[in-house]
XYZ file of C-alpha atoms in Angstrom:
578
model
C 34.630 -2.018 -43.246
C 34.104 1.432 -41.313
C 32.783 0.998 -37.859
C 28.775 1.608 -37.589
C 27.805 5.183 -36.841
C 25.733 6.283 -33.867
C 22.558 6.394 -35.688
C 23.104 2.618 -36.530
C 23.813 1.632 -33.254
C 21.067 3.366 -31.487
C 18.171 1.588 -32.698
C 19.678 -1.593 -31.748
C 20.394 -0.289 -28.196
C 16.870 0.850 -27.726
C 15.791 -2.397 -28.445
C 17.954 -3.967 -25.947
C 16.537 -1.577 -23.718
C 13.442 -3.174 -24.075
C 14.297 -6.470 -23.917
C 15.894 -5.970 -20.676
C 12.694 -4.488 -19.494
C 10.576 -7.449 -20.546
C 13.224 -10.231 -19.242
C 13.428 -8.551 -15.631
C 9.473 -8.501 -15.521
C 9.508 -12.200 -16.684
C 12.067 -13.250 -14.239
C 10.104 -11.713 -11.702
C 6.944 -13.378 -12.926
C 8.945 -17.033 -12.813
C 10.471 -16.187 -9.543
C 7.319 -15.162 -7.854
C 5.044 -17.886 -9.523
C 2.594 -15.210 -10.578
C 1.763 -16.927 -13.700
C -2.152 -15.907 -13.786
C -2.985 -12.813 -12.151
C -5.194 -12.330 -9.169
C -8.953 -12.133 -10.014
C -11.309 -9.681 -8.457
C -14.492 -9.920 -6.596
C -16.793 -10.472 -9.729
C -14.363 -13.082 -10.832
C -13.147 -15.077 -8.023
C -15.745 -14.117 -4.884
C -14.167 -13.162 -1.549
C -15.751 -12.352 1.676
C -18.305 -9.978 2.971
C -17.620 -8.501 6.330
C -20.510 -6.347 8.181
C -19.349 -4.113 10.820
C -21.947 -2.469 13.288
C -20.960 0.606 15.412
C -20.880 1.019 18.910
C -21.215 4.227 20.801
C -20.955 4.998 24.526
C -24.327 6.396 24.598
C -25.703 3.546 22.661
C -27.413 6.168 20.038
C -26.819 6.174 16.503
C -23.495 7.207 15.294
C -23.148 10.665 13.582
C -23.576 10.490 9.602
C -19.956 12.571 9.640
C -18.337 10.102 11.563
C -19.706 7.279 9.689
C -18.464 8.927 6.525
C -14.900 9.266 8.085
C -14.769 5.699 9.036
C -15.872 4.276 5.441
C -12.771 6.349 4.104
C -10.142 5.072 6.550
C -11.282 1.636 6.094
C -11.369 1.883 2.497
C -8.123 3.398 2.677
C -7.063 0.301 4.687
C -8.258 -2.460 2.869
C -7.594 -0.707 -0.538
C -4.713 1.354 -0.101
C -3.493 1.368 -3.672
C -6.817 1.538 -4.951
C -6.553 -1.649 -7.289
C -7.261 -4.512 -5.164
C -10.941 -3.995 -6.320
C -12.056 -4.132 -2.440
C -15.276 -2.524 -2.186
C -16.157 -0.398 1.097
C -19.622 1.382 1.634
C -22.348 2.193 4.046
C -25.372 0.267 4.345
C -27.737 2.061 7.102
C -25.742 2.650 9.821
C -23.782 -0.293 9.084
C -20.634 -0.869 6.806
C -20.158 -3.283 3.903
C -16.959 -4.561 3.134
C -16.245 -7.205 0.178
C -12.875 -8.311 0.028
C -11.989 -10.586 -2.962
C -10.142 -13.473 -2.366
C -9.748 -13.357 1.173
C -10.718 -15.934 3.628
C -12.597 -14.835 6.888
C -9.509 -14.611 8.970
C -7.684 -12.458 6.732
C -10.782 -10.128 5.757
C -11.069 -10.106 9.864
C -7.564 -8.914 10.336
C -7.780 -6.048 7.455
C -10.737 -4.445 9.101
C -9.365 -4.139 12.416
C -10.335 -0.991 14.028
C -7.054 0.047 15.576
C -7.665 2.517 18.184
C -4.712 3.708 19.385
C -4.107 5.660 22.652
C -0.987 6.341 24.748
C -2.046 6.464 28.413
C 0.314 6.545 31.605
C 0.278 3.867 33.985
C -0.907 4.149 37.126
C -0.897 0.601 38.819
C 0.253 -2.707 37.850
C -0.287 -6.153 39.023
C -0.131 -9.940 37.893
C -2.811 -11.243 35.597
C -2.671 -14.724 36.970
C -4.499 -16.077 40.386
C -1.039 -17.227 41.619
C 1.117 -14.352 40.271
C 5.097 -14.871 39.485
C 7.423 -12.366 41.385
C 7.507 -9.074 39.079
C 10.999 -8.083 38.812
C 12.520 -4.733 39.084
C 13.169 -1.912 36.561
C 16.614 -1.847 35.134
C 16.024 0.994 32.529
C 17.823 1.440 29.351
C 17.557 3.719 26.458
C 18.650 0.969 23.957
C 16.040 0.753 21.243
C 16.566 -3.047 21.316
C 14.362 -5.396 23.480
C 15.410 -5.600 26.789
C 16.390 -8.860 28.438
C 14.309 -10.982 30.529
C 13.735 -9.747 34.120
C 14.102 -6.234 33.047
C 11.367 -3.481 31.991
C 12.023 -1.327 28.680
C 13.118 2.197 29.121
C 12.504 5.163 26.394
C 14.982 7.660 24.980
C 14.485 10.357 22.304
C 12.877 7.362 20.014
C 10.604 5.326 22.878
C 11.536 1.588 22.371
C 8.734 -1.402 22.827
C 8.925 -4.968 22.825
C 6.532 -6.824 20.421
C 5.264 -10.456 20.075
C 5.840 -12.340 16.722
C 2.453 -11.730 16.290
C 3.423 -8.026 15.724
C 1.459 -6.473 18.688
C 1.693 -8.366 21.722
C 4.341 -7.577 24.335
C 6.887 -10.041 24.628
C 7.076 -12.255 27.760
C 10.543 -11.347 28.930
C 8.941 -7.707 29.042
C 7.649 -7.807 32.583
C 6.658 -4.837 35.012
C 8.604 -3.470 37.652
C 7.633 -4.645 41.349
C 5.101 -2.269 42.706
C 6.448 -1.804 45.894
C 9.957 -2.436 48.064
C 12.129 -1.620 44.969
C 15.008 0.788 45.043
C 13.868 3.147 42.289
C 16.576 4.456 39.855
C 17.485 7.887 39.342
C 16.713 8.887 35.470
C 20.274 10.306 33.936
C 18.686 13.630 33.058
C 22.142 15.067 31.269
C 22.008 12.175 28.530
C 21.736 13.783 25.203
C 18.671 12.379 22.843
C 19.335 8.793 21.884
C 21.941 7.778 24.341
C 21.755 4.967 26.548
C 20.537 6.306 30.124
C 22.057 4.002 32.831
C 20.507 3.960 36.513
C 22.328 5.344 39.470
C 21.384 2.034 41.123
C 19.899 -1.420 40.333
C 17.189 -2.776 42.609
C 18.650 -6.497 43.253
C 17.328 -8.520 46.321
C 14.574 -6.074 47.213
C 11.981 -7.117 44.607
C 9.027 -8.476 46.436
C 5.966 -10.130 45.188
C 2.683 -8.771 46.141
C 0.095 -10.734 48.181
C -2.115 -13.084 45.939
C -4.978 -11.775 47.466
C -4.237 -8.072 46.720
C -1.930 -7.402 43.267
C -2.016 -3.575 44.335
C -0.905 -4.049 47.703
C 1.965 -1.516 48.590
C 1.314 0.927 45.550
C 0.322 4.307 45.279
C -3.307 4.326 44.605
C -4.366 7.853 44.853
C -6.149 9.786 42.179
C -7.498 6.232 40.818
C -11.231 6.067 40.321
C -12.805 3.279 42.356
C -14.804 1.998 39.694
C -11.552 1.330 37.741
C -10.084 -0.320 41.084
C -12.872 -2.936 40.822
C -12.801 -3.266 37.010
C -8.946 -4.000 37.429
C -9.772 -6.589 40.160
C -12.268 -8.276 38.093
C -10.272 -8.427 34.659
C -9.210 -11.709 33.613
C -6.488 -11.800 31.317
C -4.867 -14.760 29.355
C -2.618 -15.186 26.327
C -5.882 -15.869 24.097
C -8.419 -13.842 25.867
C -6.628 -10.486 27.138
C -9.693 -7.878 26.373
C -8.357 -6.834 22.999
C -11.443 -5.065 21.416
C -12.817 -3.753 24.369
C -14.351 -0.217 24.101
C -12.072 2.206 26.073
C -13.482 5.478 26.533
C -10.213 8.015 26.118
C -11.438 10.586 28.456
C -11.865 7.831 31.453
C -8.996 5.807 33.419
C -9.154 2.075 32.230
C -8.157 -1.334 33.151
C -6.468 -3.155 30.687
C -4.236 -6.722 29.962
C -0.863 -6.524 28.113
C -1.019 -8.832 24.859
C 0.897 -11.671 26.277
C -1.994 -12.102 28.885
C 0.247 -11.797 32.037
C 0.148 -8.463 32.964
C -2.764 -6.200 33.806
C -2.747 -2.153 34.108
C -4.460 0.396 35.317
C -3.794 3.320 33.000
C -4.699 7.102 33.173
C -6.907 9.032 30.632
C -5.379 9.031 27.228
C -2.739 11.471 26.944
C -2.204 11.053 23.198
C -4.835 9.426 20.773
C -4.465 7.628 17.497
C -5.848 10.600 15.617
C -3.030 12.566 16.346
C -0.967 10.254 14.142
C 0.909 11.688 11.039
C 2.270 8.513 9.624
C 3.608 5.371 10.428
C 5.877 2.866 8.499
C 7.854 -0.524 8.864
C 11.491 -0.537 8.165
C 14.472 -1.727 10.015
C 16.839 -0.298 12.628
C 20.201 0.120 11.080
C 22.237 -0.686 14.102
C 20.804 -4.332 14.868
C 19.006 -4.817 11.729
C 15.478 -5.576 13.564
C 12.296 -4.845 12.269
C 10.681 -1.628 14.010
C 7.190 0.537 13.242
C 8.313 4.374 13.232
C 5.290 6.533 14.001
C 5.342 10.271 13.371
C 2.816 12.606 15.379
C 0.931 15.697 13.988
C 1.825 19.099 15.746
C -0.652 18.799 18.428
C 0.220 15.255 19.119
C 3.712 16.095 19.313
C 3.185 18.575 21.820
C 1.240 16.233 23.960
C 3.579 13.432 23.755
C 6.420 15.545 24.850
C 4.192 17.061 27.598
C 3.371 13.720 28.856
C 7.159 12.021 28.744
C 8.312 15.233 30.588
C 5.471 15.046 33.236
C 6.267 11.533 34.097
C 9.922 11.255 33.916
C 10.534 11.904 37.722
C 7.251 9.561 38.856
C 8.333 6.594 41.141
C 7.699 3.080 39.362
C 5.144 2.140 37.679
C 3.767 5.844 37.089
C 6.679 6.654 35.018
C 5.762 4.348 32.406
C 3.718 5.071 29.334
C 1.126 2.521 27.820
C 0.672 2.218 24.183
C -2.885 0.490 23.977
C -4.327 -0.638 20.671
C -7.810 -1.966 20.507
C -7.923 -1.678 24.293
C -4.882 -3.743 24.806
C -1.418 -2.810 26.225
C 1.054 -3.841 23.384
C 3.965 -1.855 25.405
C 4.461 -0.028 28.164
C 8.140 1.268 28.333
C 9.541 3.143 31.457
C 10.094 7.160 30.218
C 13.587 8.164 31.759
C 13.394 11.618 29.869
C 11.410 13.831 27.804
C 10.950 13.081 24.403
C 10.363 16.138 21.970
C 10.374 16.163 18.249
C 7.299 14.178 17.656
C 8.688 11.100 16.680
C 8.687 7.298 18.596
C 9.051 3.503 17.322
C 8.135 0.380 18.511
C 10.645 -2.380 18.017
C 11.546 -6.055 18.979
C 10.274 -9.394 17.621
C 8.828 -7.978 14.529
C 9.151 -9.583 11.529
C 8.716 -7.682 7.962
C 5.092 -9.045 7.769
C 4.043 -7.942 10.995
C 5.698 -4.938 11.097
C 3.876 -3.738 7.846
C 0.481 -5.101 9.440
C 0.726 -2.698 12.401
C 2.118 0.407 10.470
C -0.688 0.047 7.864
C -3.142 -0.230 10.480
C -1.951 2.842 12.485
C -0.847 4.755 9.396
C -4.511 4.549 7.967
C -5.691 6.630 11.223
C -7.766 5.573 14.017
C -11.322 5.360 13.628
C -13.758 7.740 14.837
C -16.254 5.121 16.180
C -15.831 1.655 17.601
C -16.977 -1.408 15.423
C -18.130 -4.891 16.174
C -18.214 -7.459 13.254
C -21.916 -8.547 13.109
C -20.992 -10.838 10.171
C -18.378 -12.480 8.176
C -19.721 -14.775 5.028
C -17.822 -16.051 2.233
C -19.466 -15.032 -0.929
C -18.926 -16.937 -4.723
C -18.248 -14.767 -7.644
C -21.098 -13.113 -9.215
C -19.693 -13.705 -12.858
C -17.192 -16.292 -12.931
C -15.055 -18.461 -15.700
C -17.849 -17.840 -18.492
C -17.683 -13.809 -18.468
C -14.002 -14.121 -17.640
C -13.606 -16.393 -20.833
C -16.105 -14.067 -22.966
C -13.871 -10.970 -21.820
C -10.584 -12.332 -22.857
C -12.283 -13.890 -26.305
C -13.744 -10.468 -27.373
C -10.414 -8.835 -26.599
C -8.667 -11.390 -28.913
C -11.291 -10.798 -31.677
C -10.642 -6.968 -31.355
C -6.988 -7.627 -31.426
C -7.153 -9.881 -34.685
C -9.536 -7.544 -36.496
C -7.141 -4.711 -35.699
C -4.134 -6.817 -36.993
C -5.954 -7.965 -40.272
C -6.830 -4.286 -40.797
C -3.161 -3.424 -40.810
C -2.099 -6.188 -42.981
C -4.725 -5.350 -45.702
C -4.055 -1.714 -45.405
C -0.008 -1.385 -44.806
C 0.601 -4.608 -46.176
C 4.269 -5.406 -45.103
C 4.357 -2.041 -43.353
C 1.351 -3.582 -41.041
C 3.765 -6.322 -40.018
C 5.539 -3.728 -38.064
C 2.290 -2.919 -36.341
C 1.375 -6.134 -35.476
C 4.897 -6.526 -33.664
C 4.052 -3.507 -31.789
C 0.660 -4.773 -30.763
C 2.461 -8.103 -29.821
C 5.030 -6.592 -27.881
C 2.588 -4.136 -26.077
C 0.562 -7.370 -25.150
C 3.344 -9.180 -23.560
C 4.216 -6.229 -21.821
C 0.484 -5.475 -20.282
C 0.423 -9.089 -19.166
C 3.699 -9.097 -17.536
C 2.624 -5.694 -16.026
C -0.715 -7.199 -14.817
C 1.092 -10.372 -13.419
C 3.919 -8.475 -11.495
C 1.272 -5.874 -10.066
C -0.927 -8.459 -8.669
C 1.678 -10.162 -6.833
C 2.975 -7.258 -5.415
C 0.924 -4.388 -5.345
C -2.405 -6.039 -4.457
C -4.020 -5.637 -8.094
C -6.797 -7.782 -8.784
C -8.317 -8.251 -12.352
C -11.760 -7.694 -12.726
C -14.165 -7.154 -15.593
C -13.873 -3.256 -15.727
C -9.801 -3.976 -15.801
C -10.457 -6.500 -18.623
C -12.678 -3.443 -20.778
C -9.772 -0.891 -20.002
C -7.103 -3.155 -21.411
C -9.387 -3.930 -24.584
C -10.315 -0.306 -25.010
C -6.288 0.269 -24.788
C -5.931 -1.959 -28.402
C -7.199 1.020 -30.012
C -5.217 3.509 -27.861
C -1.948 1.505 -28.997
C -2.969 0.789 -32.706
C -3.518 4.733 -33.157
C 0.118 5.926 -32.138
C 1.783 3.932 -34.578
C -0.668 4.687 -37.272
C -0.123 8.402 -36.978
C 3.722 7.479 -37.464
C 3.176 5.551 -40.324
C 1.118 8.332 -41.982
C 3.577 10.868 -41.290
C 6.548 8.673 -42.758
C 3.921 7.881 -45.902
C 3.555 11.895 -46.182
C 7.321 12.280 -46.429
C 8.067 9.511 -48.711
C 5.289 10.467 -51.541
C 6.663 11.682 -54.950
C 9.965 10.895 -54.030
C 10.586 13.787 -51.749
C 12.792 11.480 -49.101
C 14.326 8.599 -48.940
C 12.631 5.978 -46.354
C 15.473 6.634 -44.130
C 15.374 10.280 -43.932
C 11.467 9.877 -44.092
C 11.422 7.793 -40.954
C 13.439 10.351 -38.964
C 11.578 13.533 -39.917
C 8.278 11.524 -39.524
C 9.310 10.802 -35.913
C 9.886 13.893 -35.023
C 6.785 15.300 -36.171
C 4.454 12.216 -34.817
C 5.830 11.981 -31.548
C 4.518 15.175 -30.549
C 0.933 14.033 -31.372
C 1.803 10.901 -29.769
C 2.646 12.596 -26.542
C -0.340 14.883 -26.549
C -2.475 12.319 -27.398
C -1.369 9.812 -24.587
C -0.954 12.785 -21.954
C -4.727 13.667 -22.511
C -5.617 10.095 -22.179
C -3.354 9.784 -19.123
C -4.705 12.945 -17.235
C -8.293 11.723 -18.039
C -7.407 8.293 -16.287
C -5.974 9.602 -13.507
C -8.750 12.295 -12.512
C -11.218 9.403 -13.176
C -8.948 7.333 -10.434
C -8.950 9.661 -7.909
C -12.410 10.847 -8.197
C -13.977 7.247 -8.532
C -14.094 4.317 -6.558
C -14.660 0.898 -7.062
C -15.371 -0.696 -10.523
C -14.926 2.909 -12.185
C -11.142 3.667 -10.621
C -10.445 0.183 -11.705
C -11.306 0.973 -15.170
C -9.289 4.416 -15.143
C -6.476 2.230 -13.702
C -6.410 -0.039 -16.539
C -6.606 2.716 -18.695
C -3.726 4.597 -17.522
C -1.563 1.574 -16.990
C -2.105 0.780 -20.930
C -1.294 4.344 -22.062
C 2.067 4.312 -20.122
C 3.027 1.146 -21.621
C 1.904 2.587 -25.429
C 4.295 5.104 -24.893
C 7.375 2.954 -24.044
C 6.259 0.510 -26.845
C 5.903 3.144 -29.697
C 9.293 4.871 -28.108
C 11.429 1.650 -27.355
C 10.164 -0.785 -30.140
C 8.199 0.415 -33.310
C 10.406 3.737 -33.809
C 13.720 1.861 -33.555
C 12.186 -1.166 -35.552
C 11.321 1.155 -38.275
C 14.934 2.583 -38.299
C 16.098 -0.871 -38.778
C 13.335 -1.701 -41.675
C 14.185 1.282 -43.595
C 17.585 -0.267 -44.442
C 16.129 -3.157 -46.033
C 15.670 -3.240 -49.846
C 12.220 -4.340 -49.287
C 10.799 -1.330 -47.758
C 13.534 1.390 -48.762
C 12.643 0.262 -52.912
C 9.375 0.284 -52.172
C 8.204 -3.335 -52.872
C 4.786 -3.852 -53.974
C 4.084 -5.727 -50.795
C 5.678 -3.252 -48.599
C 2.748 -0.659 -48.538
C 5.473 1.787 -49.466
C 5.152 1.540 -53.358
C 4.526 4.749 -55.156
C 1.244 3.551 -56.986
C -0.245 2.270 -53.844
C 0.746 5.486 -52.019
C -0.639 7.614 -54.987
C -4.000 5.954 -54.558
C -4.118 6.893 -50.806
C -3.002 10.470 -51.432
C -6.474 10.833 -54.033
C -8.704 8.759 -51.584
C -7.563 11.418 -48.977
C -8.180 14.498 -51.199
C -11.446 13.154 -52.447
C -12.529 12.755 -48.669
C -11.541 16.266 -47.762
C -13.254 17.766 -50.808
C -16.554 15.707 -49.999
């Protein structure tokens, strides 16, 4: 027996590729237990958060700043555009509706995340009875420093964060403000190299007097009002001043997020608006999770300038604090200038907490300060009845299309029905996987887009079938030859039609928001699925069935018999003449 030719093998291989894709998506759905997609606000309810702006002069915020804040928050809560979250202005407030989220989760998503980089001017314990503040032992290592030492920064400044993702580790404490031997920075160290101090302070660390945590420190240049603010500031692990409004153009007293240390900070040297990007990843050396931040050109220059300026200053003025929402999350010692516009925060992160912080920073610092004026759980506006109605309408439409295919194409219609079945399976698995991994939430606009796609998918293989029948009329070609010739002609038409539909969906998705964007996403998704099914299933299946006697000999029930195709041609000519 002669070995099969490549043309005989290709259809089977193509079908196996599609089967592998379906099995992979099915395995992901089973492993993640994502059998039912997550629903949107109209089907599952969620949480409504109202944010009210606060300005330093207590006046109404500028409209431009409010619009920018709406865009930033929309990107933050609906970064992929498919989560069905709604963000809109309501007077001077911002109304946010997040599907399926509890109140705690919703508040976390709308955290304002105002970021500043400020030089440390003075430091002290936050408790009334302070423990000794250990002296500094700088190191350029990106890892978290051991207990009893303060971190230092190299070309990629390191920070230590709590498991909450934004809190300073309890192991990270500040150097003694007085009576310590100060290490000399290693100015010859190359970027990224470890910088060892010339002398390590040991027994000369002292404890500031309990009644004056700033005793012995250089207080020159500090605003007296800020000194008083520092003395009055109360910190704890559960209430460390986070969310306070800090004016970037003024000095500021703040707690660290462990609630153990408080700082006097200079004016903001770099603001969060100068961040170009932030991403979560792992350190290739240690494997720990880090948050990498990249500055814009102006921010990179500002960051390099402040790190260069403070390297030669004594402790604690050679520390640069990262302040998020008014609280210090890290204050590393800077031992050398850090050019290049790139820094990182590391130590104590998990994948989730690193991603959370990166998302908060990535979408930009808000131009206004907001307070949460209300958080309300809302029920679904449509619910199970409307979902059931949408699914029933889709099933009815699918059944009508299948019935038409059987009546008009007979046996050939079975190939079309099989194609629709495969498209339905791929669509369901795609929705399930996207729901679990990309924040996709199924709402009524999505369902409408999926139902409309039934016609798009059916139209593609109808074009193919008609091209094939044209080639077979009057016995000009065998079915096997007709399939190949018809496919070469039909695929151009299919690709052009789907390309037009996909471009329309993309444009609508990027120009619209909310429900309209959801409809556009569903339409674009099903257009891609249509191309996959037609190329990987319908055409290979037709190549296989063309080898059977039932179709190749033109059985009366195949839909390819000469009499039926002749009637179809006569009907077509009559319609053209009319």
